[in-house]
Coordinates of C-alpha atoms in Angstrom, one line a residue:
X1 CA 84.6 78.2 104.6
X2 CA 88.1 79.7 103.9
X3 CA 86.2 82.3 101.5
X4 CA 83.6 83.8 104.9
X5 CA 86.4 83.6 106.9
X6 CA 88.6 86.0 104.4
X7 CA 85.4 88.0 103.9
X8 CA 85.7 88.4 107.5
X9 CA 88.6 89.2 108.0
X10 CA 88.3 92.2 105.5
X11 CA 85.5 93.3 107.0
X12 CA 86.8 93.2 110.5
X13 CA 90.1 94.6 109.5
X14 CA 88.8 97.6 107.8
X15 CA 86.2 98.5 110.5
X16 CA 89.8 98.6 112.8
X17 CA 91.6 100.5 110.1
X18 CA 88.6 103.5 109.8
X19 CA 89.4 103.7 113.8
X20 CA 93.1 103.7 112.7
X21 CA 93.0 106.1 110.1
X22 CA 94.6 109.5 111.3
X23 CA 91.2 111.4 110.3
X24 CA 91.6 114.4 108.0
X25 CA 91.7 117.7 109.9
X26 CA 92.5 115.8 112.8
X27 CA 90.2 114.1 114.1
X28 CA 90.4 112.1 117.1
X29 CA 93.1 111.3 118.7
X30 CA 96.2 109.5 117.8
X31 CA 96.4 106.4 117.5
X32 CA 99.9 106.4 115.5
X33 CA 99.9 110.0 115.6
X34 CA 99.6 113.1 117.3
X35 CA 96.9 115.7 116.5
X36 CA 97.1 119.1 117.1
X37 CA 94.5 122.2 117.0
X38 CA 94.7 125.0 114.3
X39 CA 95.7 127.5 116.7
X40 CA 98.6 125.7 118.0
X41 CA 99.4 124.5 114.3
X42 CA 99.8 128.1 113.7
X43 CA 102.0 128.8 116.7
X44 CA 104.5 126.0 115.6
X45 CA 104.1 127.1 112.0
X46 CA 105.3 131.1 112.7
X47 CA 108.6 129.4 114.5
X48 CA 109.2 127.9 112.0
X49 CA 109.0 131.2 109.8
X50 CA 106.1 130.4 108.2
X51 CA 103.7 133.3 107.7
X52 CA 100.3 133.0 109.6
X53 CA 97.0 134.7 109.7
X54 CA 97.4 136.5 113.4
X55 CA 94.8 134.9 115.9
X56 CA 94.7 134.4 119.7
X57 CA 92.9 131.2 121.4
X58 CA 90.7 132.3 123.9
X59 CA 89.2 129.1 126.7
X60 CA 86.5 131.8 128.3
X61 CA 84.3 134.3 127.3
X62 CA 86.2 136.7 128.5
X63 CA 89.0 135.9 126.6
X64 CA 87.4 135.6 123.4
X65 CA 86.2 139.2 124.0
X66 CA 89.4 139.9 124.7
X67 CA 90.9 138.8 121.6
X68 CA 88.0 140.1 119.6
X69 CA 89.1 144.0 120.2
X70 CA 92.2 143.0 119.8
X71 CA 91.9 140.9 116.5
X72 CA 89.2 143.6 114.7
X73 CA 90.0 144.6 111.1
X74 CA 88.8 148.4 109.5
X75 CA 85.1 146.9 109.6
X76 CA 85.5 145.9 113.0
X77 CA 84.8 142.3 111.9
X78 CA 87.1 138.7 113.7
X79 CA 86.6 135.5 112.4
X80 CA 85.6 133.1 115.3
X81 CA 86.5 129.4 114.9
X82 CA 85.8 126.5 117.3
X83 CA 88.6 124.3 117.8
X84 CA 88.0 120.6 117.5
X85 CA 90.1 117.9 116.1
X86 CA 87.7 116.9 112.9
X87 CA 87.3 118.5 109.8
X88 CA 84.1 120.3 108.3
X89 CA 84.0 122.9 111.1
X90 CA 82.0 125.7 109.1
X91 CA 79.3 123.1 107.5
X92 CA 79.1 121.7 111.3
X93 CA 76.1 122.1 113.5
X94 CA 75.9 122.4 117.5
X95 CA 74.3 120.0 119.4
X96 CA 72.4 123.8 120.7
X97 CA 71.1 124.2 117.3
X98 CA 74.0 126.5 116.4
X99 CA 74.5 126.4 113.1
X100 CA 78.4 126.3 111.9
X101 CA 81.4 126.2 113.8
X102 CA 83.0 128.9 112.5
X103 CA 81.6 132.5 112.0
X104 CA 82.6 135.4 110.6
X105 CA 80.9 138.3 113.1
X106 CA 81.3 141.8 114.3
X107 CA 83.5 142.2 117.3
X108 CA 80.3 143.3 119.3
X109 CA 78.4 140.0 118.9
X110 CA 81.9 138.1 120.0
X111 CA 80.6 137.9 123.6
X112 CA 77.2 136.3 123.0
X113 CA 78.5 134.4 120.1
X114 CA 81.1 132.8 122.7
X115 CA 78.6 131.7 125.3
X116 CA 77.1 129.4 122.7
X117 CA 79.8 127.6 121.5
X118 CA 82.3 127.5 124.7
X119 CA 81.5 124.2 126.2
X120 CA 79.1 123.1 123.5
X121 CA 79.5 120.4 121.4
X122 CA 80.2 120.2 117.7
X123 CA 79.0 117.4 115.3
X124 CA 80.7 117.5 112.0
X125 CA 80.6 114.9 109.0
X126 CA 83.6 113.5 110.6
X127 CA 82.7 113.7 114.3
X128 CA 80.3 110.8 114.3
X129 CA 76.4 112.0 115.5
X130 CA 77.9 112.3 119.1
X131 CA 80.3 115.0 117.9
X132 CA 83.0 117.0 120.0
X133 CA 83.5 119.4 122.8
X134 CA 84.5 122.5 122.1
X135 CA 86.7 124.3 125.0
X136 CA 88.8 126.7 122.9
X137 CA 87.6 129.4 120.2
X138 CA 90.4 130.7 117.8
X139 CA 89.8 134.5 117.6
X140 CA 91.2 135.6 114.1
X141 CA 91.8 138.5 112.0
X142 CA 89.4 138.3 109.1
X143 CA 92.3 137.8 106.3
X144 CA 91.9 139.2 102.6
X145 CA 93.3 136.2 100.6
X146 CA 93.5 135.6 97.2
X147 CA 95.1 132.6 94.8
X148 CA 94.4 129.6 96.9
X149 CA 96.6 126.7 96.6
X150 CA 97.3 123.5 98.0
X151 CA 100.5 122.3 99.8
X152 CA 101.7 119.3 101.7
X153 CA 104.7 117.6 102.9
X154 CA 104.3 113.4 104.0
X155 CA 106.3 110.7 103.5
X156 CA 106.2 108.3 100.5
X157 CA 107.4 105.0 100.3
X158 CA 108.2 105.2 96.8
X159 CA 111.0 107.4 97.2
X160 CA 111.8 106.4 100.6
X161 CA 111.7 110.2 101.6
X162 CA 109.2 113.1 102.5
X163 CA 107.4 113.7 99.1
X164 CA 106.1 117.8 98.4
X165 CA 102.8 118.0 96.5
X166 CA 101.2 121.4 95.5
X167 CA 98.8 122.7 93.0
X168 CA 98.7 125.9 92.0
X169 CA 94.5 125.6 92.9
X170 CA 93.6 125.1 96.3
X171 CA 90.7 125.5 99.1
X172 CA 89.3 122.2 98.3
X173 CA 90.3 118.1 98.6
X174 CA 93.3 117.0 97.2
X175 CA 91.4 114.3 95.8
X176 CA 89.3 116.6 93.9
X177 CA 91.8 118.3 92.7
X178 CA 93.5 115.5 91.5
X179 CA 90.1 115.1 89.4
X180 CA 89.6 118.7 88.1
X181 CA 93.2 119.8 87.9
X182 CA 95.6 117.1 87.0
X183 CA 98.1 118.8 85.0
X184 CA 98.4 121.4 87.7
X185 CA 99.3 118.8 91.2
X186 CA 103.3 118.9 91.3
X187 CA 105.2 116.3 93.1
X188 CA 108.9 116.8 94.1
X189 CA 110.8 114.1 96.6
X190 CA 113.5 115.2 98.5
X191 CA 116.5 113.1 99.7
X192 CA 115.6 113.1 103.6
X193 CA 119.8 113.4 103.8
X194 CA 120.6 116.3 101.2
X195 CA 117.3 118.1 102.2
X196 CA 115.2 120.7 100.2
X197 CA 117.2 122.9 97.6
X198 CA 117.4 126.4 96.2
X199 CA 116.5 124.5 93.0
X200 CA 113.7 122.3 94.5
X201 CA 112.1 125.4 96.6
X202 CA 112.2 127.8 93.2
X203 CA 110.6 124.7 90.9
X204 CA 107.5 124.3 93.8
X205 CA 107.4 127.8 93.8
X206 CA 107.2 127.9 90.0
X207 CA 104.2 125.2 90.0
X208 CA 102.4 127.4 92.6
X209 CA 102.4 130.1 90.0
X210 CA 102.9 132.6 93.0
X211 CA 102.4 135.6 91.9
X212 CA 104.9 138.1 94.3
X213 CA 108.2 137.8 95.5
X214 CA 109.5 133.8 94.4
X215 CA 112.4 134.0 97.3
X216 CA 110.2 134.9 99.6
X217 CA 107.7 132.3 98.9
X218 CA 110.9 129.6 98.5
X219 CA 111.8 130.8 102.3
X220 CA 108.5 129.9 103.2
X221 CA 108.0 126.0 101.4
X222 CA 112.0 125.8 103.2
X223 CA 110.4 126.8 106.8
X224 CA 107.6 124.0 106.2
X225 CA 109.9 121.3 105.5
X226 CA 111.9 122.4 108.2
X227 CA 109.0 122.4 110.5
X228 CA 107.9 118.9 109.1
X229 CA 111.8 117.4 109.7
X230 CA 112.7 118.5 112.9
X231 CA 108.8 118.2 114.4
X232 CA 109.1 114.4 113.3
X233 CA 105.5 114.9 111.1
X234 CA 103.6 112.0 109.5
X235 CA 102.0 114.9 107.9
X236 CA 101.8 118.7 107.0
X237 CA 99.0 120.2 104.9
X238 CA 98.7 123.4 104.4
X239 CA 94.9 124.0 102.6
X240 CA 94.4 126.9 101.3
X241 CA 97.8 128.2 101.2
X242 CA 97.1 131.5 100.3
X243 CA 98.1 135.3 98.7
X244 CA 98.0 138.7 100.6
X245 CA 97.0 141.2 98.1
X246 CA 100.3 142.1 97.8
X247 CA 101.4 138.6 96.7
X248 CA 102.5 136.8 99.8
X249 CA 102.2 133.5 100.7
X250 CA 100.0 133.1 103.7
X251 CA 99.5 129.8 105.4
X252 CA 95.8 130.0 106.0
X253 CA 94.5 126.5 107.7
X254 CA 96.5 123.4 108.2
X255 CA 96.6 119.9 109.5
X256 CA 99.8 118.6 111.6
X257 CA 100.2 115.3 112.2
X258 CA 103.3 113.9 114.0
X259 CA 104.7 110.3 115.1
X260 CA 103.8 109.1 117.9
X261 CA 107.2 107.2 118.1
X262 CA 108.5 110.5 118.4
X263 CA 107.4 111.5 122.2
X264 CA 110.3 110.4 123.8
X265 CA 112.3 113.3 122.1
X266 CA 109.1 115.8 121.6
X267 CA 108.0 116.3 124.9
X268 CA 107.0 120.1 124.4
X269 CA 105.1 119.0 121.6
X270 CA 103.2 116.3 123.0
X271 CA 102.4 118.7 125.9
X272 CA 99.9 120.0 123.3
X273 CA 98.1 116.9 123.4
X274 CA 94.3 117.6 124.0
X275 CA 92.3 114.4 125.6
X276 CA 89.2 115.8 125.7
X277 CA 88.7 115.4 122.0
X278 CA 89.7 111.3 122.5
X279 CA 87.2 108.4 123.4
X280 CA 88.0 108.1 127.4
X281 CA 88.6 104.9 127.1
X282 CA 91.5 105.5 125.1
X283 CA 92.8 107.9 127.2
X284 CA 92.8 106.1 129.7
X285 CA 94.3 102.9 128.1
X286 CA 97.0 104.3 126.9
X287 CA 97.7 105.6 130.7
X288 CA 98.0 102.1 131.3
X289 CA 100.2 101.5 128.0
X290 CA 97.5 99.4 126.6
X291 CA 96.4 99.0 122.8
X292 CA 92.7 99.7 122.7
X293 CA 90.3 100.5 120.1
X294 CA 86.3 100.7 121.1
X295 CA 84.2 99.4 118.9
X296 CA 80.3 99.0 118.9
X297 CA 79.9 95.0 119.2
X298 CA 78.8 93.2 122.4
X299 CA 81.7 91.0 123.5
X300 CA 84.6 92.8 124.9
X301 CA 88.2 90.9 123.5
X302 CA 91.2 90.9 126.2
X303 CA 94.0 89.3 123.9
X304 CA 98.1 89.5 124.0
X305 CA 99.1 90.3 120.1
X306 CA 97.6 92.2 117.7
X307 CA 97.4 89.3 115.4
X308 CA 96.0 87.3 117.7
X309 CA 93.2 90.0 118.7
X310 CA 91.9 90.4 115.2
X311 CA 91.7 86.6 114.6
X312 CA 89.7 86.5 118.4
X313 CA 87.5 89.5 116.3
X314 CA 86.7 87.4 113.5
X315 CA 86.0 84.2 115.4
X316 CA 83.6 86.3 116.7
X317 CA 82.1 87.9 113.9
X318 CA 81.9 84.1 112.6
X319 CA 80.1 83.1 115.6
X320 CA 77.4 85.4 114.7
X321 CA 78.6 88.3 117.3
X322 CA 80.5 91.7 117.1
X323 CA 83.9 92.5 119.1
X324 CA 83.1 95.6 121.1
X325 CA 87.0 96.5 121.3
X326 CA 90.4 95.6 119.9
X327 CA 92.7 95.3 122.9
X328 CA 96.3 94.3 123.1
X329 CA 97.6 93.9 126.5
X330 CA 101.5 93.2 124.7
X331 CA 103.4 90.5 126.2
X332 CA 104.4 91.8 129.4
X333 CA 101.2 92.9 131.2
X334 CA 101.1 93.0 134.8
X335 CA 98.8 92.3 137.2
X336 CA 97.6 96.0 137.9
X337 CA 97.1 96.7 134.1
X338 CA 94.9 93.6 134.0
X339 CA 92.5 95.2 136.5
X340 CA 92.6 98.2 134.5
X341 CA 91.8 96.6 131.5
X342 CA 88.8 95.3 132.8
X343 CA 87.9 98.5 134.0
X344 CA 87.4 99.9 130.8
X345 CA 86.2 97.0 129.1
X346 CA 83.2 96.8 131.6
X347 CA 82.7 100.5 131.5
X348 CA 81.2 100.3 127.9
X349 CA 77.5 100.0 128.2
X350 CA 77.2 97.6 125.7
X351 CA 79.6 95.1 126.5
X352 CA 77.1 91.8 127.9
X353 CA 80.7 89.7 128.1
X354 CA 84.8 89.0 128.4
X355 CA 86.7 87.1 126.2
X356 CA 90.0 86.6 127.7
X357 CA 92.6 85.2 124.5
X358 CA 95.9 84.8 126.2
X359 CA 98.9 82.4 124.2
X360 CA 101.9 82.7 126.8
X361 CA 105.0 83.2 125.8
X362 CA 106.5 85.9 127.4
X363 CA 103.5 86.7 128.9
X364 CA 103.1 83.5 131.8
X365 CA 99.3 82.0 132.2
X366 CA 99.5 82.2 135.8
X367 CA 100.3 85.6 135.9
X368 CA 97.7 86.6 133.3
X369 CA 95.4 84.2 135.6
X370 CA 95.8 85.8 139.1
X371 CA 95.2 89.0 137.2
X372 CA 91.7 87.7 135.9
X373 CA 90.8 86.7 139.3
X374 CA 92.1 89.9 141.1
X375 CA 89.8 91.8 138.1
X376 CA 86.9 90.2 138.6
X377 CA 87.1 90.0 142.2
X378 CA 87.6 93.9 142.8
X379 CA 84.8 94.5 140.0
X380 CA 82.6 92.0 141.4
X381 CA 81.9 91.1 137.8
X382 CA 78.0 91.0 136.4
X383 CA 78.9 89.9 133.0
X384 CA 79.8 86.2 131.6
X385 CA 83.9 86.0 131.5
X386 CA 85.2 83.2 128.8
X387 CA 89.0 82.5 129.3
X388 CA 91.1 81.0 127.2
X389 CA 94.7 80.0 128.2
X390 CA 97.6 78.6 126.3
X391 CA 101.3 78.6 126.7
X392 CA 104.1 79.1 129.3
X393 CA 102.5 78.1 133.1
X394 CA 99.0 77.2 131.9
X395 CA 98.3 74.6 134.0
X396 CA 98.9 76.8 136.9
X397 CA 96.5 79.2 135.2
X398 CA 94.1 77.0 135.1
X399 CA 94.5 76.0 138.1
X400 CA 94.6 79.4 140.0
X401 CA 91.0 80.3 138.0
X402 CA 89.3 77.2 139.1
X403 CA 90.2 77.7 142.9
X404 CA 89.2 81.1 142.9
X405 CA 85.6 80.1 143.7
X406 CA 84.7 83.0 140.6
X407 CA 82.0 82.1 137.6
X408 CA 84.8 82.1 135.0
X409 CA 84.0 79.7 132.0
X410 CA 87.3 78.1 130.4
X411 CA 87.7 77.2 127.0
X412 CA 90.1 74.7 125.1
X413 CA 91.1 76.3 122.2
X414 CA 89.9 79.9 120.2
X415 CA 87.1 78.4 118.5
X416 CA 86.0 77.0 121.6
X417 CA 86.0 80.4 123.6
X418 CA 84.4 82.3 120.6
X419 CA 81.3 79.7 120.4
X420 CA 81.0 80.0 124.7
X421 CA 81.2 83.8 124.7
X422 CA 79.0 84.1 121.6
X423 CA 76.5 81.2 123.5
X424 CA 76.8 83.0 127.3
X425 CA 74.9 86.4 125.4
X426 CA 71.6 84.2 125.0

């Protein structure tokens, strides 16, 4: 009835939106945004004025050793971090046994320390049990840091403007802070036109209870919005921001995130783009200016629309299957990103068969058609393929798939291709 279906749609809609999500800390790869490594979050911050702990990434062991001599305080101690896009680094575990992803270590155990976690792979709370690869170490000076506090710049539809929150406690989750500290979180829009004041930077300033020089620190919150303006960021985060012992602000770890809709005019920045923390898949979809999502059910979805692809998800959760993907070809596919498409839909292992959903408007059925046959032709396709065609030139789709001599099994309508591909697993 209406109320499963809803139920379904929920359900299916918020298993798509926990793929969505940008992930705290970064975590995989973008769908609406750009992540970026602490190390090069760091790099962008110190432009930007924006005081840093000194560090130097290091991709071999070599390097790291490097870095470590270089990076040594009195003690002769570095602080050695691995570099993945998810969150809960130090708690993490390698898939080696290593415990923690970051260490704090004499420079003389750098080397050996290296070899372990260069090319090893790192499983977090928020990598997922197959965790991620970790190909760059931040070498770091070990920092003595006092007065942690939380800051972050992102943009609130309430005002209609970036929004500043700080608390003058840090080093933990906003949201816990929230909990424990309520009187202390400060909030402060700022008129995306006007920009950030004198008066605004002193009052943050003043609820960050810093304790040394208040200009100074007031340059500082000005070089973070800065950054976050003119970097196009969804989000900036800056968790612990930190004192020296002498008072000054110190940005110690944060999390970037910018707009993806932004690339066109960011191209340095989205240089910094790191695939090998993405699902391939992805990757490679997005080569192909695809929308894909992988998922972990059985029947992989080919559908034009985003709308339409999560109804063809929940006809076939109501069926009694899972989708395996969410994949949006848009409305003006051609033939060669059909084929690739495919490609990656067959490539998961756990896909057993196609649902094609195509309603042609801009997009014609006998295009989408010749496509399909192409596809399955140069993939000499295993798998059931259910095809469903409405729209602009269907009859000539239909056509050109029932000449083609392939095994493709047509449906009428989207109920109708949901209970065939759901059927064509047993």
């Amino acid at each position: 009835g209406a109320g499963e279906a809803m139920a379904l749609w929920g359900a299916v809609g918020a298993a798509v939106a926990r793929r969505l999500a940008p992930r705290p800390a970064f975590a995989a790869a973008p769908r609406r945004f750009l992540n970026v490594h602490e190390y090069q979050g760091a790099q962008l911050m110190a432009k930007f004025g924006v005081t840093v702990p000194p560090g130097i990434a290091a991709t071999s062991v070599d390097g790291a050793v490097a870095a470590a001599k270089e990076m040594a305080d009195a003690q002769g101690e570095v602080v050695v971090k691995s570099q993945i896009l998810a969150g809960g680094r130090g708690l993490g575990t390698f898939k080696s046994g290593l415990q923690g992803g970051v260490h704090i270590v004499h420079a003389d155990k750098v080397e050996a320390l290296a070899k372990e976690m260069l090319g090893g792979t790192l499983v977090t709370k928020q990598t997922g049990p197959e965790g991620k690869p970790v190909n760059t170490l931040y070498v770091a000076q070990k920092m003595q840091l006092q007065r942690e506090k939380y800051f972050a710049i992102l943009l609130d539809r309430k005002s209609g403007g970036p929004l500043i929150i700080g608390c003058s406690e840090g080093g933990t989750s906003i949201e816990d802070l929230a909990e424990k500290f309520p009187e202390k979180i400060i909030k402060q829009p700022v008129d995306i036109n006007e920009g950030i004041t004198d008066a605004q930077a002193a009052a943050i300033v003043q609820g960050l209870e810093v304790s040394g020089d208040a200009a100074a620190a007031a340059e500082q919150i000005k070089g973070l919005y800065r950054l976050f303006c003119e970097l196009d960021c969804t989000m900036v985060e800056v968790n612990p921001l930190a004192e020296d012992l002498e008072g000054n602000l110190i940005a110690a770890d944060a999390k970037l995130g910018f707009d993806d809709n932004a690339g066109f005019r960011q191209k340095e920045l989205f240089a910094m783009k790191d695939d090998s923390q993405a699902d391939p898949r992805e990757v490679e979809a997005a080569k192909w200016d695809l929308n894909y999502i992988g998922l972990d059910g059985e029947i992989g979805c080919m559908v034009n629309g985003a709308g339409l692809a999560m109804a063809t998800m929940d006809i076939i959760k109501l069926h009694g299957s899972s989708p395996a993907n969410f994949l949006d070809v848009g409305g003006s596919a051609r033939k060669e990103q059909i084929v690739a498409a495919f490609k990656i839909l067959t490539a998961d292992p756990h896909v057993k068969a196609l649902l094609v959903n195509i309603f042609g408007g801009i997009m014609k059925c006998d295009v989408i058609a010749a496509g399909i046959v192409d596809a399955a032709k140069e993939l000499d396709l295993k798998i059931p393929l259910v095809v469903r065609l409405e729209g602009t030139n269907v009859e000539q789709g239909k056509q050109i798939m029932a000449d083609s001599g392939m095994q493709i099994i047509a449906a009428d309508d989207l109920d109708d291709a949901a209970m065939k591909a759901v059927a064509a697993l047993r």
